[in-house]
Short mmCIF file of C-alpha atoms in Angstrom, two decimals:
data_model
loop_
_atom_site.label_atom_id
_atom_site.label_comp_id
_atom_site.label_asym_id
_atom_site.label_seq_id
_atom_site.Cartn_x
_atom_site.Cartn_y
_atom_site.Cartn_z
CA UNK A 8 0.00 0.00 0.00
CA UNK A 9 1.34 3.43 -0.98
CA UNK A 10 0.43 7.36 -0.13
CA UNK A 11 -0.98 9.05 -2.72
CA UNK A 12 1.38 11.44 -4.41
CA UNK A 13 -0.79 13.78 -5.51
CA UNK A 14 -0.40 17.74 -3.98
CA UNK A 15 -4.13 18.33 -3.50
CA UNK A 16 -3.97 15.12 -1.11
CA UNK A 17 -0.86 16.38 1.06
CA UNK A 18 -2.11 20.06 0.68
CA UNK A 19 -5.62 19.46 2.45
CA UNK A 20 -4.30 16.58 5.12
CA UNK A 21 -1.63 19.31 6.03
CA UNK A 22 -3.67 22.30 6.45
CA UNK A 23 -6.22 20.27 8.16
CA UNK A 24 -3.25 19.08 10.75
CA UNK A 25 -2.41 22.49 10.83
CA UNK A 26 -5.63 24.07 11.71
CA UNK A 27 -5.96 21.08 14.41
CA UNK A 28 -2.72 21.98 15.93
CA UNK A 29 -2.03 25.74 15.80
CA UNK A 30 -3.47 27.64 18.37
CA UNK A 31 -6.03 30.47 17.57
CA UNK A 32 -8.25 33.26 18.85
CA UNK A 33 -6.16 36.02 19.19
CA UNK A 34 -5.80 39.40 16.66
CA UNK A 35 -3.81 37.66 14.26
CA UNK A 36 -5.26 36.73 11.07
CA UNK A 37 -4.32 34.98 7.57
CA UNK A 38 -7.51 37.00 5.84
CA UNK A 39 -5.87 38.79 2.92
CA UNK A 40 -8.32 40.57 2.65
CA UNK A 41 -8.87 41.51 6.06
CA UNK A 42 -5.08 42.32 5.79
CA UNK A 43 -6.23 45.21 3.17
CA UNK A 44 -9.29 46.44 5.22
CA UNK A 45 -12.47 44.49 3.33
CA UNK A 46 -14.30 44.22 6.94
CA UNK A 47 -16.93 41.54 5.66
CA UNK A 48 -14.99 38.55 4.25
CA UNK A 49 -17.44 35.83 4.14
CA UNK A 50 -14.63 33.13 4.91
CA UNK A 51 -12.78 34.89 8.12
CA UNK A 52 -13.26 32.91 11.23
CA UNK A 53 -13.56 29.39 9.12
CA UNK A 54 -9.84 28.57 10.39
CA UNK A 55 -10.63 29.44 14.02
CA UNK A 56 -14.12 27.47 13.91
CA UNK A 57 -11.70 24.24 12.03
CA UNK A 58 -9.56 24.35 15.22
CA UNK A 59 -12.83 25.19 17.92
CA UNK A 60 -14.15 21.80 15.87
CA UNK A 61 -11.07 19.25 16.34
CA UNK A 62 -11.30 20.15 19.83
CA UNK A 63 -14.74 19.31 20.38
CA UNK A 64 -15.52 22.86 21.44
CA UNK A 65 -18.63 22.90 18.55
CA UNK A 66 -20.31 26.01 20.20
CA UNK A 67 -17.38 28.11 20.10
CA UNK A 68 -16.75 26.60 16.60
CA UNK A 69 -20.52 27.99 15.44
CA UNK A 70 -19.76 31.27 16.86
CA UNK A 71 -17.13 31.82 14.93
CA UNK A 72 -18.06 30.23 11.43
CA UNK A 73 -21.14 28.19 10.69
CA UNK A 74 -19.94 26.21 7.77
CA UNK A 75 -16.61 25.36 9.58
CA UNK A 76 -18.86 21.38 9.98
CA UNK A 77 -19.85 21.49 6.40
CA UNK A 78 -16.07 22.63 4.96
CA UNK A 79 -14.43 19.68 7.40
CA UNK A 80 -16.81 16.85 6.33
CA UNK A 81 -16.57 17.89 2.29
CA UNK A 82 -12.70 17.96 3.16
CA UNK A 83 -12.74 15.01 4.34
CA UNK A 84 -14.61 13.15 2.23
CA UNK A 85 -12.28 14.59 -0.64
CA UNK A 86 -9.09 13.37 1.57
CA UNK A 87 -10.42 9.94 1.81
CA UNK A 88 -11.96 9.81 -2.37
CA UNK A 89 -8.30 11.01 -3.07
CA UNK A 90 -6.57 8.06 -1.01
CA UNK A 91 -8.96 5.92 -2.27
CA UNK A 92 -8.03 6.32 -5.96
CA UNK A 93 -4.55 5.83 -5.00
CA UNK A 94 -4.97 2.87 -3.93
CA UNK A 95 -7.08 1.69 -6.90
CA UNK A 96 -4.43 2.94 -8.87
CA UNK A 97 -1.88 1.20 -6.99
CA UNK A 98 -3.77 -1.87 -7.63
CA UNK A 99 -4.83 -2.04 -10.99
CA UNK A 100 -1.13 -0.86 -12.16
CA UNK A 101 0.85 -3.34 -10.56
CA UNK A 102 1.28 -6.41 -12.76
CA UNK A 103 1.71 -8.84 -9.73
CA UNK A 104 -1.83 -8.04 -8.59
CA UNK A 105 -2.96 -9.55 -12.15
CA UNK A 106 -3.64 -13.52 -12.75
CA UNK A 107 -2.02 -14.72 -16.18
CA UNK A 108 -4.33 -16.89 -17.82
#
């Protein structure tokens, strides 16, 4: 069994770890827009409600974004279709998974 190689696989397990690890809830923010002064970004507070989630704090998590519960399940569910293909893949490539007839 192998990893899949792809970058949208590593790209959304990392930023998930990251957003499970990191701490949040201070001033700080990674809004670019917010970093240019467009007050109503309709994704700020998604990263801090990813991190309330994977600690089980899921009030803190709605308070901050409501689709944070939505975003992680979709990204999830990518994460596991993308392993998932690797594997199949893996499979139907290698020629010592194949009977000879």
């Amino acid at each position: 069994m192998s990893l899949p190689k792809t970058r949208e696989f590593w790209f959304w397990l990392v930023a998930l770890v990251a957003l499970a690890i990191f701490p949040f809830g201070g001033e700080e923010s990674l809004c670019v827009l917010s970093a240019v002064g467009i007050e109503s970004c309709p994704g700020c507070g998604l990263g801090t409600a990813i991190h309330y989630l994977f600690h089980l704090d899921v009030s803190s998590s709605w308070k901050a974004h409501p689709m944070a519960i939505p975003v992680v399940f979709g990204l999830l569910f990518r994460i596991v279709q993308l392993y998932l293909s690797t594997i199949t893949y893996h499979h139907e490539s290698n020629p010592k998974t194949h009977s000879r007839s």
